Amino acid sequence: MSKSRRQQKRGEVIQLSLFDNSNPDYHQAGGTGARKDTGVELLSQLERQRVLTGNLLESVMDYGNLHKAYQQVYKNGGKGGVDGMEVGELGMWLQKNVREIREEVLTERYRPEAVKKVMIPKPNGGERMLGIPTVKDRLLQQSIHQVLNRYYDPLFSESSFGFRPGRSAHQAIEQACVYVKSGKEWVVDIDLEKFFDKVNHDRLMQRLSKGIGDKRLLRLIKTYLRAGIMTDGLVEQRTAGTPQGSPLSPLLSNIVLDKLDKELEKRGHEFCRYADDCNIYVNSKRAGERVMESLINYIEQKLKLKVNRKKSGVKHCTQVKFLGYTILPGGDVRVSDVSIKRLKDKIREVTKRNRGVKFEQVIKELNTVIRGWANYFHLANRWLSTIRDIDGWLRR
């Protein structure tokens, strides 16, 4: 087989030259490594991006992109969806059906299946809904995510840390410490009520259409947003929300909340946002109350999202739990009281006497829990006494 034939066999669709980082249009479109041009309005960037993305669906369904998406889906694992196919079966299925599913998507004949509804308990009470797509739909959503992220991530705020490559919760905590250390010890703590369940589909699609020129891709995303939710064998249609559990949901949520980020930047606020968890740092309680009132109006009137007033408020930094941590005046960090309670609850669960497992297995699970907890909370520099207390409690 000739070299050219082998190359054709590996990928029958040529990757768009737009994604070649030697192409100047790639950087204009905001691709990976693109330098932000602060002199250009975001709307202008999106308009230029829309012109350059008229055939983006071919890139989504490129064999190389699909293979990368498969690797990520396989790595993430998780349960299968309503069709019963498990993650471990996806590779064999793809070998037999990849050409067919590519053709169906590119010709707009593919229809996503309903997502499986799963309710999981929240640490502070209540339940959170997860929507588990089939592994095939997870593959396609991951493929879309990988391509769209090249465009949107470079446009996102430097103060946004959730679900972004090269960014983490630890970076958000470190940035928050800088703000508190500078004297901004009062925190406007915004809690969006059931954010993932209440995203307005029409507003989201309108925002996407400003930056994506391929209408076929837009229609595919819309079908994923409108895919039904299966509960006890019955499919319920969905008119709002991007349920947690799908690979596409984190990126879509960042696209929605980027408008909030840009508004906060426009007003000159210093803030950290991780997904729907947003804290704004100010000098006084009075200033915080003014910011809070103004932001609630903006979020509910302009973004059409609901603020949970019971959980939101203006608090001193010592009263705030942000990503499991509490930041102290001066910028020191400790583990929040809620996080300590969750650890103790988990330890009680692992060490129940009526579990019916060997003592060696209990020790193995316990070590896994403690190592994971300690690794996540390694930023805390005010925690030695806490660790001693927990250690003593655990031994008792």
Coordinates of C-alpha atoms in Angstrom, one line a residue:
M1 CA 0.0 0.0 0.0
S2 CA 1.4 3.4 -1.0
K3 CA 2.2 6.0 1.6
S4 CA -0.5 8.3 0.4
R5 CA -3.0 5.5 0.6
R6 CA -2.0 4.6 4.1
Q7 CA -2.5 8.3 5.1
Q8 CA -5.9 8.2 3.6
K9 CA -6.8 5.0 5.4
R10 CA -5.8 6.5 8.8
G11 CA -8.1 9.5 8.3
E12 CA -10.4 10.0 5.4
V13 CA -11.1 13.6 6.3
I14 CA -8.3 16.1 6.1
Q15 CA -7.9 18.1 9.3
L16 CA -8.9 21.7 8.6
S17 CA -5.7 23.8 8.0
L18 CA -7.3 26.3 10.5
F19 CA -6.0 24.0 13.3
D20 CA -2.4 24.2 12.0
N21 CA -0.7 26.5 14.5
S22 CA 1.5 27.8 11.7
N23 CA -1.6 29.3 10.0
P24 CA -2.1 32.9 11.1
D25 CA -5.9 32.4 10.9
Y26 CA -5.6 29.8 13.6
H27 CA -4.4 32.5 16.1
Q28 CA -6.9 35.0 14.9
A29 CA -9.6 32.5 15.6
G30 CA -8.4 32.1 19.2
G31 CA -6.9 28.6 18.9
T32 CA -4.6 27.0 21.5
G33 CA -1.7 29.2 22.1
A34 CA -3.4 32.2 20.7
R35 CA -2.5 35.6 22.2
K36 CA -5.4 37.6 23.4
D37 CA -5.7 41.0 21.7
T38 CA -7.0 43.3 24.3
G39 CA -7.7 46.0 21.7
V40 CA -10.3 43.9 20.0
E41 CA -13.8 43.6 21.3
L42 CA -15.1 40.2 22.2
L43 CA -17.9 40.5 19.7
S44 CA -15.5 41.2 16.9
Q45 CA -13.4 38.1 17.9
L46 CA -16.6 36.0 17.8
E47 CA -17.6 37.4 14.5
R48 CA -14.2 36.5 12.9
Q49 CA -14.4 33.1 14.6
R50 CA -17.8 32.5 13.0
V51 CA -16.4 33.1 9.5
L52 CA -13.6 30.7 10.1
T53 CA -15.8 27.9 11.5
G54 CA -18.2 27.2 8.6
N55 CA -17.2 23.6 8.3
L56 CA -16.3 22.7 11.9
L57 CA -18.3 19.5 12.0
E58 CA -15.7 17.8 9.7
S59 CA -13.1 18.6 12.3
V60 CA -15.3 17.2 15.1
M61 CA -15.6 14.0 13.2
D62 CA -12.0 13.7 12.1
Y63 CA -10.6 10.3 12.9
G64 CA -7.8 11.7 15.0
N65 CA -10.2 13.7 17.0
L66 CA -12.5 10.8 17.5
H67 CA -9.6 8.6 18.7
K68 CA -8.6 11.2 21.2
A69 CA -12.2 11.5 22.4
Y70 CA -12.4 7.7 22.8
Q71 CA -9.2 7.7 24.9
Q72 CA -10.7 10.3 27.2
V73 CA -14.1 8.6 27.5
Y74 CA -12.3 5.3 28.3
K75 CA -10.1 7.0 30.9
N76 CA -13.1 8.6 32.6
G77 CA -15.0 5.3 32.8
G78 CA -18.4 5.4 34.5
K79 CA -21.6 3.5 34.0
G80 CA -23.3 2.9 30.7
G81 CA -26.4 4.7 29.5
V82 CA -29.9 3.7 28.5
D83 CA -28.7 1.4 25.7
G84 CA -26.8 -0.8 28.1
M85 CA -23.4 -0.5 26.4
E86 CA -20.5 -0.1 28.9
V87 CA -17.3 1.9 28.4
G88 CA -15.3 -1.3 27.9
E89 CA -17.4 -2.3 24.9
L90 CA -17.0 1.1 23.1
G91 CA -13.7 0.3 21.4
M92 CA -14.9 -2.9 19.7
W93 CA -18.1 -1.1 18.7
L94 CA -16.1 1.7 17.1
Q95 CA -13.9 -0.6 15.1
K96 CA -17.0 -1.9 13.4
N97 CA -19.2 1.3 13.2
V98 CA -16.9 4.4 13.1
R99 CA -17.5 5.0 9.4
E100 CA -21.2 4.6 9.7
I101 CA -21.6 6.9 12.7
R102 CA -19.3 9.5 11.0
E103 CA -21.6 9.5 7.9
E104 CA -24.7 9.7 10.0
V105 CA -23.4 12.8 11.9
L106 CA -22.0 14.6 8.9
T107 CA -25.3 14.1 7.0
E108 CA -27.4 15.1 10.1
R109 CA -29.1 11.7 10.3
Y110 CA -27.7 10.9 13.8
R111 CA -30.1 11.3 16.7
P112 CA -28.8 11.2 20.4
E113 CA -30.4 8.8 22.8
A114 CA -32.1 9.8 26.0
V115 CA -29.8 10.3 29.1
K116 CA -30.2 8.2 32.2
K117 CA -31.4 10.1 35.2
V118 CA -29.4 9.5 38.4
M119 CA -30.0 11.3 41.7
I120 CA -27.0 11.5 44.0
P121 CA -27.1 13.0 47.6
K122 CA -25.5 16.4 48.1
P123 CA -23.1 16.8 51.1
N124 CA -25.2 19.5 52.6
G125 CA -28.5 17.7 52.1
G126 CA -30.9 17.4 49.2
E127 CA -30.1 15.7 45.9
R128 CA -28.3 16.5 42.7
M129 CA -29.4 15.2 39.3
L130 CA -26.9 13.6 36.9
G131 CA -27.7 12.9 33.3
I132 CA -25.7 9.9 32.1
P133 CA -25.5 9.8 28.2
T134 CA -24.8 6.6 26.4
V135 CA -21.1 5.9 25.8
K136 CA -21.6 6.6 22.1
D137 CA -23.0 10.0 22.9
R138 CA -20.3 10.7 25.4
L139 CA -17.8 10.0 22.6
L140 CA -19.4 12.5 20.3
Q141 CA -19.9 15.1 23.0
Q142 CA -16.2 14.8 23.9
S143 CA -15.3 15.2 20.3
I144 CA -17.3 18.4 20.1
H145 CA -15.8 19.6 23.4
Q146 CA -12.2 19.1 22.2
V147 CA -12.8 21.2 19.0
L148 CA -14.9 24.0 20.6
N149 CA -12.5 24.3 23.5
R150 CA -9.7 25.4 21.0
Y151 CA -11.8 28.5 20.2
Y152 CA -13.5 29.4 23.4
D153 CA -11.0 28.7 26.1
P154 CA -8.5 31.5 25.0
L155 CA -11.4 34.0 25.2
F156 CA -12.4 33.0 28.8
S157 CA -11.5 35.2 31.8
E158 CA -8.2 34.7 33.7
S159 CA -10.4 34.5 36.8
S160 CA -12.2 31.4 35.6
F161 CA -10.6 28.2 36.9
G162 CA -13.2 25.4 36.5
F163 CA -13.1 22.7 33.8
R164 CA -10.3 24.3 31.8
P165 CA -7.0 22.8 30.6
G166 CA -4.1 23.9 32.7
R167 CA -6.3 25.3 35.5
S168 CA -7.4 23.9 38.8
A169 CA -9.2 24.5 42.1
H170 CA -5.8 24.9 43.7
Q171 CA -5.0 27.9 41.4
A172 CA -8.4 29.4 42.3
I173 CA -7.5 29.2 46.0
E174 CA -4.1 30.6 45.5
Q175 CA -5.5 33.6 43.6
A176 CA -8.2 34.1 46.3
C177 CA -5.4 34.2 48.9
V178 CA -3.7 37.0 47.0
Y179 CA -7.0 39.1 47.1
V180 CA -7.5 38.5 50.8
K181 CA -3.8 39.2 51.6
S182 CA -4.2 42.5 49.8
G183 CA -6.9 43.5 52.4
K184 CA -10.0 42.4 50.6
E185 CA -11.3 40.3 53.4
W186 CA -15.0 40.6 52.6
V187 CA -16.5 38.1 50.2
V188 CA -19.6 38.4 48.0
D189 CA -20.5 34.7 47.8
I190 CA -22.9 34.1 44.9
D191 CA -24.8 30.8 44.7
L192 CA -26.7 30.1 41.5
E193 CA -29.8 28.0 42.2
K194 CA -29.6 24.6 40.4
F195 CA -27.5 26.3 37.7
F196 CA -26.9 23.2 35.5
D197 CA -30.6 22.4 35.5
K198 CA -31.8 25.9 34.6
V199 CA -29.6 27.1 31.7
N200 CA -31.9 28.6 29.0
H201 CA -31.4 26.6 25.8
D202 CA -32.4 29.4 23.5
R203 CA -30.1 32.0 25.0
L204 CA -27.2 29.4 25.0
M205 CA -27.8 28.6 21.3
Q206 CA -27.9 32.3 20.5
R207 CA -24.6 32.8 22.2
L208 CA -23.0 29.8 20.4
S209 CA -24.3 31.0 17.0
K210 CA -22.3 34.2 17.4
G211 CA -19.0 32.3 17.4
I212 CA -19.8 29.1 15.4
G213 CA -20.4 29.3 11.7
D214 CA -21.3 25.6 11.1
K215 CA -25.1 25.4 11.4
R216 CA -24.9 21.6 11.3
L217 CA -22.8 21.6 14.5
L218 CA -25.2 24.0 16.1
R219 CA -28.1 21.8 15.3
L220 CA -26.3 18.8 16.7
I221 CA -25.5 20.6 20.0
K222 CA -29.2 21.6 20.2
T223 CA -30.3 18.0 19.8
Y224 CA -28.0 17.1 22.8
L225 CA -29.5 19.9 24.9
R226 CA -33.1 18.7 24.1
A227 CA -32.4 15.0 24.5
G228 CA -34.9 13.5 26.9
I229 CA -34.2 12.1 30.4
M230 CA -35.2 8.5 31.1
T231 CA -36.6 7.8 34.5
D232 CA -37.9 4.3 35.3
G233 CA -38.3 3.5 31.6
L234 CA -40.2 6.7 30.8
V235 CA -38.6 9.5 28.7
E236 CA -39.2 13.1 29.9
Q237 CA -38.5 15.9 27.5
R238 CA -36.1 18.6 28.6
T239 CA -36.6 22.3 27.9
A240 CA -33.8 23.8 29.9
G241 CA -30.5 22.8 31.6
T242 CA -27.3 21.0 30.8
P243 CA -27.3 18.1 33.3
Q244 CA -24.0 17.3 35.0
G245 CA -22.6 14.0 33.7
S246 CA -22.1 14.9 30.0
P247 CA -18.6 15.8 28.6
L248 CA -20.1 18.9 26.8
S249 CA -21.8 20.3 29.9
P250 CA -18.8 21.9 31.6
L251 CA -17.7 23.8 28.5
L252 CA -21.3 25.0 27.8
S253 CA -21.6 26.2 31.4
N254 CA -18.4 28.2 31.1
I255 CA -19.7 29.8 27.8
V256 CA -22.9 30.8 29.6
L257 CA -21.1 32.2 32.7
D258 CA -18.3 33.9 30.7
K259 CA -20.8 36.7 30.2
L260 CA -20.9 37.1 34.1
D261 CA -17.1 37.1 34.1
K262 CA -16.8 39.8 31.5
E263 CA -19.3 42.0 33.4
L264 CA -17.3 41.6 36.6
E265 CA -14.1 42.5 34.8
K266 CA -15.9 45.5 33.2
R267 CA -16.9 46.7 36.7
G268 CA -13.3 46.3 37.9
H269 CA -14.0 43.6 40.5
E270 CA -11.5 41.0 41.7
F271 CA -13.1 37.5 41.7
C272 CA -12.5 33.8 41.4
R273 CA -15.0 31.5 39.6
Y274 CA -14.9 27.8 39.5
A275 CA -17.9 26.4 37.5
D276 CA -21.0 28.0 39.2
D277 CA -19.1 28.8 42.4
C278 CA -18.2 32.5 42.3
N279 CA -16.6 34.7 45.0
I280 CA -16.0 38.5 44.6
Y281 CA -13.5 40.1 47.0
V282 CA -14.1 43.6 48.4
N283 CA -12.7 45.9 51.1
S284 CA -15.8 46.2 53.3
K285 CA -19.1 44.7 54.1
R286 CA -21.0 47.8 52.9
A287 CA -19.2 47.7 49.5
G288 CA -20.0 44.0 49.4
E289 CA -23.7 44.6 50.0
R290 CA -23.8 47.1 47.1
V291 CA -22.1 44.7 44.8
M292 CA -24.4 41.9 45.8
E293 CA -27.6 43.8 45.1
S294 CA -26.3 45.0 41.7
L295 CA -25.1 41.5 40.7
I296 CA -28.4 39.8 41.7
N297 CA -30.2 42.2 39.4
Y298 CA -27.8 41.5 36.5
I299 CA -27.8 37.7 36.9
E300 CA -31.5 37.4 37.1
Q301 CA -32.5 40.1 34.6
K302 CA -29.7 39.8 32.0
L303 CA -28.6 36.2 32.3
K304 CA -32.0 34.8 33.3
L305 CA -30.5 32.7 36.0
K306 CA -31.7 32.3 39.6
V307 CA -29.6 33.4 42.6
N308 CA -30.2 31.3 45.8
R309 CA -30.5 34.1 48.3
K310 CA -30.5 31.8 51.3
K311 CA -27.0 30.5 50.4
S312 CA -25.6 33.7 48.9
G313 CA -24.4 36.6 51.0
V314 CA -21.7 39.1 52.0
K315 CA -19.4 37.3 54.6
H316 CA -16.0 37.8 56.2
C317 CA -13.5 35.5 54.6
T318 CA -13.3 33.4 57.8
Q319 CA -17.0 32.4 57.3
V320 CA -16.7 31.4 53.7
K321 CA -16.1 27.9 52.3
F322 CA -14.6 28.1 48.9
L323 CA -13.7 24.8 47.1
G324 CA -13.3 23.1 50.5
Y325 CA -11.0 25.7 52.0
T326 CA -11.4 28.7 54.2
I327 CA -9.0 31.7 53.7
L328 CA -7.9 33.6 56.7
P329 CA -6.9 37.3 57.1
G330 CA -3.4 37.7 55.8
G331 CA -3.9 35.0 53.2
D332 CA -3.3 31.9 55.3
V333 CA -5.5 28.9 54.4
R334 CA -7.2 26.2 56.5
V335 CA -9.5 23.3 55.7
S336 CA -13.1 24.3 56.1
D337 CA -15.2 22.9 58.9
V338 CA -17.6 21.3 56.3
S339 CA -14.7 19.5 54.6
I340 CA -13.5 18.1 58.0
K341 CA -17.1 16.9 58.7
R342 CA -17.3 15.2 55.2
L343 CA -14.0 13.4 55.9
K344 CA -15.3 12.1 59.2
D345 CA -18.5 10.9 57.6
K346 CA -16.5 9.1 54.9
I347 CA -14.3 7.5 57.6
R348 CA -17.4 6.3 59.5
E349 CA -18.7 4.8 56.3
V350 CA -15.5 2.9 55.6
T351 CA -15.0 1.6 59.1
K352 CA -18.5 0.4 59.9
R353 CA -18.3 -2.8 61.9
N354 CA -21.2 -4.4 60.0
R355 CA -19.7 -4.0 56.5
G356 CA -18.6 -7.6 56.4
V357 CA -15.2 -7.0 54.8
K358 CA -11.7 -8.0 56.0
F359 CA -9.8 -5.7 58.3
E360 CA -7.0 -5.5 55.7
Q361 CA -9.5 -4.2 53.1
V362 CA -10.8 -1.6 55.6
I363 CA -7.2 -0.3 56.1
K364 CA -6.6 -0.2 52.3
E365 CA -9.7 1.8 51.7
L366 CA -9.0 4.1 54.7
N367 CA -5.5 4.8 53.4
T368 CA -6.9 5.7 49.9
V369 CA -9.4 8.1 51.5
I370 CA -6.8 9.8 53.7
R371 CA -4.2 10.1 50.9
G372 CA -6.7 11.6 48.5
W373 CA -7.9 14.1 51.2
A374 CA -4.4 15.1 52.2
N375 CA -3.3 15.6 48.6
Y376 CA -6.3 17.9 47.8
F377 CA -5.8 19.9 51.0
H378 CA -2.1 20.3 50.7
L379 CA -2.4 24.1 50.3
A380 CA -3.7 24.4 53.9
N381 CA -0.9 26.0 56.0
R382 CA -3.0 26.2 59.2
W383 CA -3.9 22.6 59.8
L384 CA -1.4 20.7 61.9
S385 CA -3.6 20.9 65.1
T386 CA -6.6 19.8 62.9
I387 CA -4.6 16.8 61.7
R388 CA -3.7 15.8 65.2
D389 CA -7.3 16.0 66.3
I390 CA -8.5 14.0 63.3
D391 CA -5.7 11.4 63.9
G392 CA -6.7 11.0 67.5
W393 CA -10.4 10.8 66.6
L394 CA -9.7 8.2 63.9
R395 CA -7.7 6.0 66.3
R396 CA -10.5 6.1 68.9

